[in-house]
Tab-separated table of C-alpha atoms in Angstrom:
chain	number	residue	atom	x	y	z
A	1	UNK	CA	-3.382	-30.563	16.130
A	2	UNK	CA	-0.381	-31.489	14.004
A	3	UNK	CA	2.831	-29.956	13.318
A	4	UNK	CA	2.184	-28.057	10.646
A	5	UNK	CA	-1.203	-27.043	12.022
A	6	UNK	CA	0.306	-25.851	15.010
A	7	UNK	CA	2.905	-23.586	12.743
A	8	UNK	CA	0.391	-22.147	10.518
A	9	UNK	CA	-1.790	-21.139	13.446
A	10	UNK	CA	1.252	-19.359	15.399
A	11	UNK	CA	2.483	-17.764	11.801
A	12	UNK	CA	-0.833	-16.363	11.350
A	13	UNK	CA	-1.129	-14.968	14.942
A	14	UNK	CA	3.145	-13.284	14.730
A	15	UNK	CA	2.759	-12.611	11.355
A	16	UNK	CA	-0.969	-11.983	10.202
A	17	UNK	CA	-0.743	-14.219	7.332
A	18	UNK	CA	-4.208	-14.752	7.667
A	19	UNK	CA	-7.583	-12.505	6.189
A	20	UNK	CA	-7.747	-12.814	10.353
A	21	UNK	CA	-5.091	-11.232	11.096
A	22	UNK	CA	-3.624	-9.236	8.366
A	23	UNK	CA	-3.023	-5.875	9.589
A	24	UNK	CA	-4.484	-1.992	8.062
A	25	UNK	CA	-0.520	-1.239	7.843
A	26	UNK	CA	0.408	-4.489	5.834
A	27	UNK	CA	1.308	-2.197	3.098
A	28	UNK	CA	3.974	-0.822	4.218
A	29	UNK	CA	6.812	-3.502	2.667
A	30	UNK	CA	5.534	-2.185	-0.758
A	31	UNK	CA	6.066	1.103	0.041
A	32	UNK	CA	9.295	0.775	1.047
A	33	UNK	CA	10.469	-1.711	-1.969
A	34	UNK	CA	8.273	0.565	-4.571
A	35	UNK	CA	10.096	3.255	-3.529
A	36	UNK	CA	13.715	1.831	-3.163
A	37	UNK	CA	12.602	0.561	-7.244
A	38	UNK	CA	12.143	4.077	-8.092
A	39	UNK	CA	15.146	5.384	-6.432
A	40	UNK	CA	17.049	2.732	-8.217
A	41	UNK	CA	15.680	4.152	-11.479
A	42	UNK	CA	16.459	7.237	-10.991
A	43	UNK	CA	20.631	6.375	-10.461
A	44	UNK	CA	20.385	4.295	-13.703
A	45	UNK	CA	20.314	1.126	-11.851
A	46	UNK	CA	18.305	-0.809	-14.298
A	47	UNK	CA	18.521	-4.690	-13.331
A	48	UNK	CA	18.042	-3.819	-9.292
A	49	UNK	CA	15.060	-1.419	-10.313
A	50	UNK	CA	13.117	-4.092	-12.188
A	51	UNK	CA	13.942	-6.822	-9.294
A	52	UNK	CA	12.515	-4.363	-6.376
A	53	UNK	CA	9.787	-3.615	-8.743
A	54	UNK	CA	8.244	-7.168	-9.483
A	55	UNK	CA	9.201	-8.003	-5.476
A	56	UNK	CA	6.852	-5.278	-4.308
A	57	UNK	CA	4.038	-6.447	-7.248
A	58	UNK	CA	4.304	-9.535	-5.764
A	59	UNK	CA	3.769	-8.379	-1.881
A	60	UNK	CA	1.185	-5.996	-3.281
A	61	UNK	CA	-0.329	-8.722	-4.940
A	62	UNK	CA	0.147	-11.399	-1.521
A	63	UNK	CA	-1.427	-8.503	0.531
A	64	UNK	CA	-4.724	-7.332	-1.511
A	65	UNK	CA	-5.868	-10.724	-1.562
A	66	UNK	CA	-5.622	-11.295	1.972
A	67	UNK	CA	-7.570	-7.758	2.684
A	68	UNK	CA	-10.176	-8.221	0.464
A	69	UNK	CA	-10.350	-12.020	1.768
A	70	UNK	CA	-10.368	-10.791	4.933
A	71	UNK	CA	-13.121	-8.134	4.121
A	72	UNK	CA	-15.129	-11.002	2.944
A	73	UNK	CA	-15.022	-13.618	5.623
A	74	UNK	CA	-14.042	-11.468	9.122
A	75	UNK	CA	-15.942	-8.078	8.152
A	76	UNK	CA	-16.158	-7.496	11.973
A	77	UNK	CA	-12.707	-7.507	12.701
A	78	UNK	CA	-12.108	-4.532	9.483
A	79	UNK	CA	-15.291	-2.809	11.097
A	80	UNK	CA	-13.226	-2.941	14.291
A	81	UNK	CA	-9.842	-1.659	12.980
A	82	UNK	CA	-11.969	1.115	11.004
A	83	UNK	CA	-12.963	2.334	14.098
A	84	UNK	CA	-9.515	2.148	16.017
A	85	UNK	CA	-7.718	5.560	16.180
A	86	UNK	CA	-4.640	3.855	16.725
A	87	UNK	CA	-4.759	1.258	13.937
A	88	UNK	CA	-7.186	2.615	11.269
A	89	UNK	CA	-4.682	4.895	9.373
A	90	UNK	CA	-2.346	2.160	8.562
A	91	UNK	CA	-5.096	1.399	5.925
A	92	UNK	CA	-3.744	4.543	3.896
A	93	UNK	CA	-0.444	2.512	2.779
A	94	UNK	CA	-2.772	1.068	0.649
A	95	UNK	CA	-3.216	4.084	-1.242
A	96	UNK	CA	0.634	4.868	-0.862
A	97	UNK	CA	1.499	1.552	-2.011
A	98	UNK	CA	-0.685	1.849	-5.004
A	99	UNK	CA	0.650	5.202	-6.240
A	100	UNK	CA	4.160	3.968	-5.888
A	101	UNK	CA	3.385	1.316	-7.915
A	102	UNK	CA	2.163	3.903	-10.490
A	103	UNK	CA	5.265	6.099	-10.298
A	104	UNK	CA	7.481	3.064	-10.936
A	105	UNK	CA	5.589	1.851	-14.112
A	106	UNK	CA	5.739	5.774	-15.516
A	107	UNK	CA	9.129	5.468	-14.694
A	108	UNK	CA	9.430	2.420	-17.403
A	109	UNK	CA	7.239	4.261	-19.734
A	110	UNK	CA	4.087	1.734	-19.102
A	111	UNK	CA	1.941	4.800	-19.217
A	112	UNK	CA	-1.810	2.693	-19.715
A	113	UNK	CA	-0.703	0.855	-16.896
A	114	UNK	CA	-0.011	3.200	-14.433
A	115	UNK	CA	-2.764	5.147	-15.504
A	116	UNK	CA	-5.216	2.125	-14.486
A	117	UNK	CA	-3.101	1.591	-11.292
A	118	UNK	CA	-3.163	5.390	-10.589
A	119	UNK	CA	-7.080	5.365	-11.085
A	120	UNK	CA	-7.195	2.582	-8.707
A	121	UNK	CA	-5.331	4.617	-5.834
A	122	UNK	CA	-7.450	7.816	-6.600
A	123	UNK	CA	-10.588	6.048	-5.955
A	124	UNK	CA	-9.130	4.451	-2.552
A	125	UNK	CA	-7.651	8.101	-1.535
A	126	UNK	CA	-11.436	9.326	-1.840
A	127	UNK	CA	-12.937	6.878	0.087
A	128	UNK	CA	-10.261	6.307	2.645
A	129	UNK	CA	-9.946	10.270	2.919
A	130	UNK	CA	-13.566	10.806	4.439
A	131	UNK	CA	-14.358	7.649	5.969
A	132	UNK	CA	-10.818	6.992	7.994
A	133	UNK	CA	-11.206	10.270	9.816
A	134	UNK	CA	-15.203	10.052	10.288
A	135	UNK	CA	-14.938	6.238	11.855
A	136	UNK	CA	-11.843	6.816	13.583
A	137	UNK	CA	-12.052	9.953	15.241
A	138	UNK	CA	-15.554	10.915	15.124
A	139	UNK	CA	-16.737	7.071	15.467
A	140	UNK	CA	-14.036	6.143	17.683
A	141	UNK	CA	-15.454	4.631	21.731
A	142	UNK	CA	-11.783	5.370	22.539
A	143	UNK	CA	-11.813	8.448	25.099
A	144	UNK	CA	-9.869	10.480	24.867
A	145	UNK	CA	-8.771	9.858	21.116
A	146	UNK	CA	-5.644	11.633	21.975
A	147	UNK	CA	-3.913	8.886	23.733
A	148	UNK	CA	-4.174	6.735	20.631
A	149	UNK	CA	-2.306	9.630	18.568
A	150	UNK	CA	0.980	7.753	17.239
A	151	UNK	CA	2.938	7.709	14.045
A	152	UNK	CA	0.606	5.734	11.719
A	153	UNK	CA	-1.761	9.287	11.485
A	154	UNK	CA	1.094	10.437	9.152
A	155	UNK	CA	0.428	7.840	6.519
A	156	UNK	CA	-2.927	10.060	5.360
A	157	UNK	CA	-0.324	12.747	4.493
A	158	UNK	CA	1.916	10.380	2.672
A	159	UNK	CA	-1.315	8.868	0.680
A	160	UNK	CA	-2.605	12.223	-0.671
A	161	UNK	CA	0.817	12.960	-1.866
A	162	UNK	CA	1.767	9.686	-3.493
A	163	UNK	CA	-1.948	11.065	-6.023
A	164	UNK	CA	-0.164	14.332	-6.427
A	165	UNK	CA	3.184	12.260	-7.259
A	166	UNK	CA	1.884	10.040	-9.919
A	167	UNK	CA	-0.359	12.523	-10.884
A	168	UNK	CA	1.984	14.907	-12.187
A	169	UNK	CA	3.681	12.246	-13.581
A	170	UNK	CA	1.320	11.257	-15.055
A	171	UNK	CA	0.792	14.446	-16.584
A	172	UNK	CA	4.308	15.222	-17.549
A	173	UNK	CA	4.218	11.555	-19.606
A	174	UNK	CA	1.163	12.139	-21.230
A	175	UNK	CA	0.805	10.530	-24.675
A	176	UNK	CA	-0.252	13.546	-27.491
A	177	UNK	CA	0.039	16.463	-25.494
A	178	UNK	CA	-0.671	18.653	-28.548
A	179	UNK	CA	-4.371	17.186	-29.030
A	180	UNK	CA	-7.182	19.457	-27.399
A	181	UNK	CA	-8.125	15.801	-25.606
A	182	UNK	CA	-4.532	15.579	-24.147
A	183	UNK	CA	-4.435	19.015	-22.945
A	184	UNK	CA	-7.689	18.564	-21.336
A	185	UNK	CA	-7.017	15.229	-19.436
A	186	UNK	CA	-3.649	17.376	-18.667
A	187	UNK	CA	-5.616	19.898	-16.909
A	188	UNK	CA	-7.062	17.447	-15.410
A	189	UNK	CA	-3.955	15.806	-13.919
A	190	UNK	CA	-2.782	19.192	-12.642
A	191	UNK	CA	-5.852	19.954	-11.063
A	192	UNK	CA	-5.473	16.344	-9.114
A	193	UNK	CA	-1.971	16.759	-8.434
A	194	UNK	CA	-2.359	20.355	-6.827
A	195	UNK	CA	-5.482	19.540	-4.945
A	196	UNK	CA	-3.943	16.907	-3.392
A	197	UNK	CA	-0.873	18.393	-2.510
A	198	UNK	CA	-2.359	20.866	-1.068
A	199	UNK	CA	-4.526	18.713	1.099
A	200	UNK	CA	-0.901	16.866	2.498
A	201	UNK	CA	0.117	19.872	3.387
A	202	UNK	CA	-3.004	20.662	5.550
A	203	UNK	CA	-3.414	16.938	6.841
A	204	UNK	CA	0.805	17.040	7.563
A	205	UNK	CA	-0.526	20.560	9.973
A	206	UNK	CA	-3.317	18.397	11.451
A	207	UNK	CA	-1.099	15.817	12.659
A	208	UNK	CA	1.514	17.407	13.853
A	209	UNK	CA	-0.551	19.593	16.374
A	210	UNK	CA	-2.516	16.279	17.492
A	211	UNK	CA	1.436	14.521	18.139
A	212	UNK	CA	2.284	17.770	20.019
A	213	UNK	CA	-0.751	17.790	22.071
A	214	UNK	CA	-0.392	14.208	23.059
A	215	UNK	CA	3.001	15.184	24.377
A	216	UNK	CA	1.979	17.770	26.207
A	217	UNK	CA	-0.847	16.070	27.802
A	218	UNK	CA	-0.313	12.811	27.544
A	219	UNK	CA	3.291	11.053	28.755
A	220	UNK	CA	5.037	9.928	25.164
A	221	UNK	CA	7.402	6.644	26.464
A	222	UNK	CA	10.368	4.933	24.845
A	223	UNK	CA	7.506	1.717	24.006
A	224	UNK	CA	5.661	4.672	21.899
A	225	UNK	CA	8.337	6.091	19.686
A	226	UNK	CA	8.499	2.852	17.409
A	227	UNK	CA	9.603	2.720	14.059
A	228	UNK	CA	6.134	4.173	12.309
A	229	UNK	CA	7.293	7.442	13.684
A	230	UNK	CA	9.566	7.834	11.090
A	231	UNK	CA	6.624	8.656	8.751
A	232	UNK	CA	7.054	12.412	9.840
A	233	UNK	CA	9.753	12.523	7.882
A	234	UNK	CA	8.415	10.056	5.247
A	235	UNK	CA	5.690	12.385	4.868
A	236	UNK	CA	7.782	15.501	4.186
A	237	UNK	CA	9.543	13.709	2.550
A	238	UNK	CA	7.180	12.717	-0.059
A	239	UNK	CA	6.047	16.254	-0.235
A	240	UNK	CA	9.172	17.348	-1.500
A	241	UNK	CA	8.827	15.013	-4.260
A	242	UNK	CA	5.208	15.657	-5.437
A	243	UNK	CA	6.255	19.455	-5.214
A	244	UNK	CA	9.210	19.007	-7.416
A	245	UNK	CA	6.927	17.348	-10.004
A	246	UNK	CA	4.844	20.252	-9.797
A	247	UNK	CA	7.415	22.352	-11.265
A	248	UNK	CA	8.957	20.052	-13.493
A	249	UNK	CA	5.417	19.839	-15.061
A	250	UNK	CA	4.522	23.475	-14.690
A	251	UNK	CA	3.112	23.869	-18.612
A	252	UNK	CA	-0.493	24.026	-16.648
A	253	UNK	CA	-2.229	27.454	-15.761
A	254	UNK	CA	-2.478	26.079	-12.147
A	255	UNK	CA	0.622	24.542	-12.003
A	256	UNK	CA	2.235	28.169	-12.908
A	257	UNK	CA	-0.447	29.728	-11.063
A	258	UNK	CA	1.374	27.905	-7.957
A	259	UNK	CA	5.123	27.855	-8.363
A	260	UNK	CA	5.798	30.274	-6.059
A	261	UNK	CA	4.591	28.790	-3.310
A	262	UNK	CA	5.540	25.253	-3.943
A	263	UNK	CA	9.237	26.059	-4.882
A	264	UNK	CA	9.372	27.894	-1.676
A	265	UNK	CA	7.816	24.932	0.234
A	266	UNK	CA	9.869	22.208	-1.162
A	267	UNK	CA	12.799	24.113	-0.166
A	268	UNK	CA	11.298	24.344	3.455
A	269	UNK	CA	9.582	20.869	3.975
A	270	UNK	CA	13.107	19.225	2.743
A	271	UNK	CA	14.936	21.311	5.337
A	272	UNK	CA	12.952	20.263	7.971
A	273	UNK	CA	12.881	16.204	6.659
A	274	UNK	CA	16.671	16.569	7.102
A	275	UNK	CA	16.963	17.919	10.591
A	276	UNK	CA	14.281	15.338	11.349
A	277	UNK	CA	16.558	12.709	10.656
A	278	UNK	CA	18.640	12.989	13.815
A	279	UNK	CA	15.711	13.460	15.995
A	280	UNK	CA	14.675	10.212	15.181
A	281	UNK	CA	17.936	8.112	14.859
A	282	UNK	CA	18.648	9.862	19.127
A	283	UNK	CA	14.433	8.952	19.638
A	284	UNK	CA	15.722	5.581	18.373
A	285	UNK	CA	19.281	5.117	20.573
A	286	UNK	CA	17.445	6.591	23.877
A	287	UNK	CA	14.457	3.512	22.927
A	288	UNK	CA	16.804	0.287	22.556
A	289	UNK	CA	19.702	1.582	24.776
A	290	UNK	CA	18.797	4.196	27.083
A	291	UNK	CA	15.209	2.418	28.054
A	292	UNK	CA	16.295	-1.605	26.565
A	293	UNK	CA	13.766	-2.154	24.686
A	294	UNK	CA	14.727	-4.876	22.256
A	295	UNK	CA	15.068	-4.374	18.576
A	296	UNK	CA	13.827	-6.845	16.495
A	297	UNK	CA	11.877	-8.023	13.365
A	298	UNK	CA	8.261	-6.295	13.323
A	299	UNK	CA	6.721	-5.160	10.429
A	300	UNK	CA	6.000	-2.057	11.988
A	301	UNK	CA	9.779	-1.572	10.892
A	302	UNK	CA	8.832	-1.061	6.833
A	303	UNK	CA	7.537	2.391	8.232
A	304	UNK	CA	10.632	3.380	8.430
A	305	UNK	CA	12.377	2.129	5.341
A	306	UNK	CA	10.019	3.891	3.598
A	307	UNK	CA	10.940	7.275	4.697
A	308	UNK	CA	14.574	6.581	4.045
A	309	UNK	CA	14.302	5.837	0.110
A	310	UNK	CA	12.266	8.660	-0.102
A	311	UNK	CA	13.976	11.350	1.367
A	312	UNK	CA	16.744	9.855	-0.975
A	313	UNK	CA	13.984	10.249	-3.905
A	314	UNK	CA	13.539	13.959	-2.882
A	315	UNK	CA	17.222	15.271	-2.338
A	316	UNK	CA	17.286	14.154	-5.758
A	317	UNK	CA	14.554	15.461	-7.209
A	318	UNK	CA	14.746	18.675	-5.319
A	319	UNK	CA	18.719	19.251	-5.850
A	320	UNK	CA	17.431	18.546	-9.931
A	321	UNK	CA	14.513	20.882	-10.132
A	322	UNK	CA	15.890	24.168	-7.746
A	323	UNK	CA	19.223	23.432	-9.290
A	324	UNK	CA	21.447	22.433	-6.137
A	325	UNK	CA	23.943	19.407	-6.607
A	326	UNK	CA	24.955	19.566	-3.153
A	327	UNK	CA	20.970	18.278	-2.511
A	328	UNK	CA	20.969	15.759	-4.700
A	329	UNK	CA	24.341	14.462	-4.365
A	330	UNK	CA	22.813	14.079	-0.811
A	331	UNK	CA	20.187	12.030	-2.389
A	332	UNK	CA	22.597	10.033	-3.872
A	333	UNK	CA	24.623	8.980	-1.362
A	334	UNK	CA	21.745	8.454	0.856
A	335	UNK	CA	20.185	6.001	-1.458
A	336	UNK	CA	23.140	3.820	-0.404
A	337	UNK	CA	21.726	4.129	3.095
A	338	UNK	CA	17.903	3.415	2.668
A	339	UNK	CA	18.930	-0.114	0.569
A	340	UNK	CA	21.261	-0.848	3.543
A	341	UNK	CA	18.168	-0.384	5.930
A	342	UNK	CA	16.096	-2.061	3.294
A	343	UNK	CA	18.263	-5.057	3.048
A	344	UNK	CA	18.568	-5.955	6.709
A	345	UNK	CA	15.045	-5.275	7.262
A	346	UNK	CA	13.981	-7.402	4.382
A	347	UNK	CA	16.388	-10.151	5.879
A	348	UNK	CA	15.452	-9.895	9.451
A	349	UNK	CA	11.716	-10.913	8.021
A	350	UNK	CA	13.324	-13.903	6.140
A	351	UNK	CA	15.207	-14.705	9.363
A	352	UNK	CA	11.929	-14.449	11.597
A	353	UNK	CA	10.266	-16.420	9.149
A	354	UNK	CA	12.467	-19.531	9.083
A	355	UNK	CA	13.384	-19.062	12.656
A	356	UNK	CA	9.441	-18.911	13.781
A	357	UNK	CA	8.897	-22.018	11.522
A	358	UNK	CA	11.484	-23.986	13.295
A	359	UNK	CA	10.944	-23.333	16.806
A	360	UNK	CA	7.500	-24.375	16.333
A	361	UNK	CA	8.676	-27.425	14.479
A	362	UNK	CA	10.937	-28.443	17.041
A	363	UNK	CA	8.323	-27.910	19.683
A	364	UNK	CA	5.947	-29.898	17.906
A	365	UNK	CA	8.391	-32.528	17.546
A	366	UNK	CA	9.185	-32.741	21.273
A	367	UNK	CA	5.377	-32.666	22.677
A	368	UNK	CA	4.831	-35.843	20.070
């Protein structure tokens, strides 16, 4: 095998840039970029908004065409992930991914497109919703499931609330709003938007009792509590956010209908996302110091970029809406934070990368 034979093979095994390979949580770097784009919007940061933007297209773009190459040629291998507890939710980033896409084009006022891209998540929420849980859990040989409880089962709450995200804003972009048509496809959009909202909120319940009873009767380690974990805060996280477009749109019977009880939630969920935070930064220290275990690149580590921009998306959004600088000066200033995180994760990939490439080189080299 030559050189470069030899360093394609071991990229594709350490970095599963193969249809092979590629894994259900690939996703995840788009999340985290999509949403560090829209946070960037949203403090007027124009240039670095667009750049983040057309670098998570581009991943988005790298990472569908592996998956759907990869459904194509090694169907087995997707059957088996489908049906792998601890793996199969990572395929709801696609979803996530999708919707964040969405809510950065409204953002730039691309409304047809981010109504097609929206359409395109909606459909994948459906599917994924029922068949994740049914091949998973019910057609899971893993016994007993509980054991393969980790992080990653949060990403179903996150996808259902990216649809209520762009949905509502969607809805509070819509073109004509005064025509009988756009009040109906309004309705429609609120409808969505609630529904699924609703749903996170139920799933978010789900998961949290299934992570509490695998602590409780099954031993949690420092090797479990890796960076995916941080979802449970992503998740409230992006709760906060599709609530606070609820009631920034709240022209809609249902969306009125509601206010009560999603003001009152926001309010909670974000409370809870913020004493989360040093949970899991103490989780993290008593991991790599306490126990050793070494930090470094995985792309398990986009799990929890993600959850940074977006609690700095909804101390904003939630400071704006329930009328509370102190929140969303938080969600300033934390922005700062997440595109620190972003930026070292994004160069400890680029590192890996070249550093994987020339090991193998030089190996290669020295067996010739």
């Amino acid at each position: 095998m030559s050189n470069g034979q030899t360093s394609l093979a071991y990229l594709q095994t350490k970095w599963g840039l193969s249809p092979g390979t590629v894994s259900p949580g690939c996703f995840a770097s788009v999340m985290a970029t999509g949403i560090m784009s829209v946070g960037a919007h949203l403090k007027g940061l124009a240039v670095l908004s667009t750049i983040l933007f057309w670098l998570a297209v581009v991943l988005y773009i790298f990472f569908l065409t592996l998956v759907i190459w990869r459904a194509c040629s090694h169907s087995e291998e997707l059957r088996t992930d489908l049906h792998n507890p601890s793996k199969a939710f990572g395929f709801f980033t696609f979803v996530a991914a999708t919707n964040v896409l969405a809510t950065a084009l409204e953002g730039q006022d691309h409304f047809r497109f981010a109504l097609t891209i929206f359409s395109l998540g909606l459909i994948a929420w459906l599917i994924l919703g029922y068949l994740i849980p049914f091949s998973a859990v019910l057609g899971s040989s893993t016994s007993p499931i509980l054991t393969q409880v980790n992080g990653t089962w949060f990403v179903c709450v996150v996808a259902a609330q990216s649809v209520a995200v762009a949905a509502s804003g969607l809805m509070a972009n819509l073109p004509n709003q005064g025509t009988a048509s756009g009040a109906s496809f309004g309705s429609v959009l609120a409808v969505i938007a609630v529904i699924a909202w609703s749903v996170g909120i139920g799933l978010y319940l789900v998961c949290a009792v299934c992570v509490g009873m695998r602590a409780l009767l099954h031993r949690i380690g420092p090797e479990d509590l890796d960076a995916p974990y941080w979802v449970m805060m992503g998740a409230l996280a992006i709760s906060v956010v599709a609530g606070s477009k609820i009631l920034e749109g709240g022209t809609s019977p249902i969306f009125s209908a509601t206010t009560v009880i999603v003001a009152g939630a926001s309010a909670i969920l974000w409370a809870i996302s913020t004493w989360l935070i040093p949970a899991l930064v103490i989780a993290g220290l008593w991991r790599h110091f306490r126990h050793r275990i070494p930090l470094g690149y995985s792309a398990g580590l986009w799990s929890m970029v993600f959850p940074l921009g977006m609690y700095s998306v909804a101390s904003t959004n939630v400071g704006k809406v329930d009328g509370v600088p102190i929140i969303s000066w938080i969600g300033a200033q934390w922005y700062w934070i997440a595109l620190t995180v972003w930026a070292i994760v994004f160069a400890a990939m680029v590192w890996s990368f070249v550093k994987s490439m020339s090991v193998r080189g030089s190996s290669g080299v020295a067996a010739g």
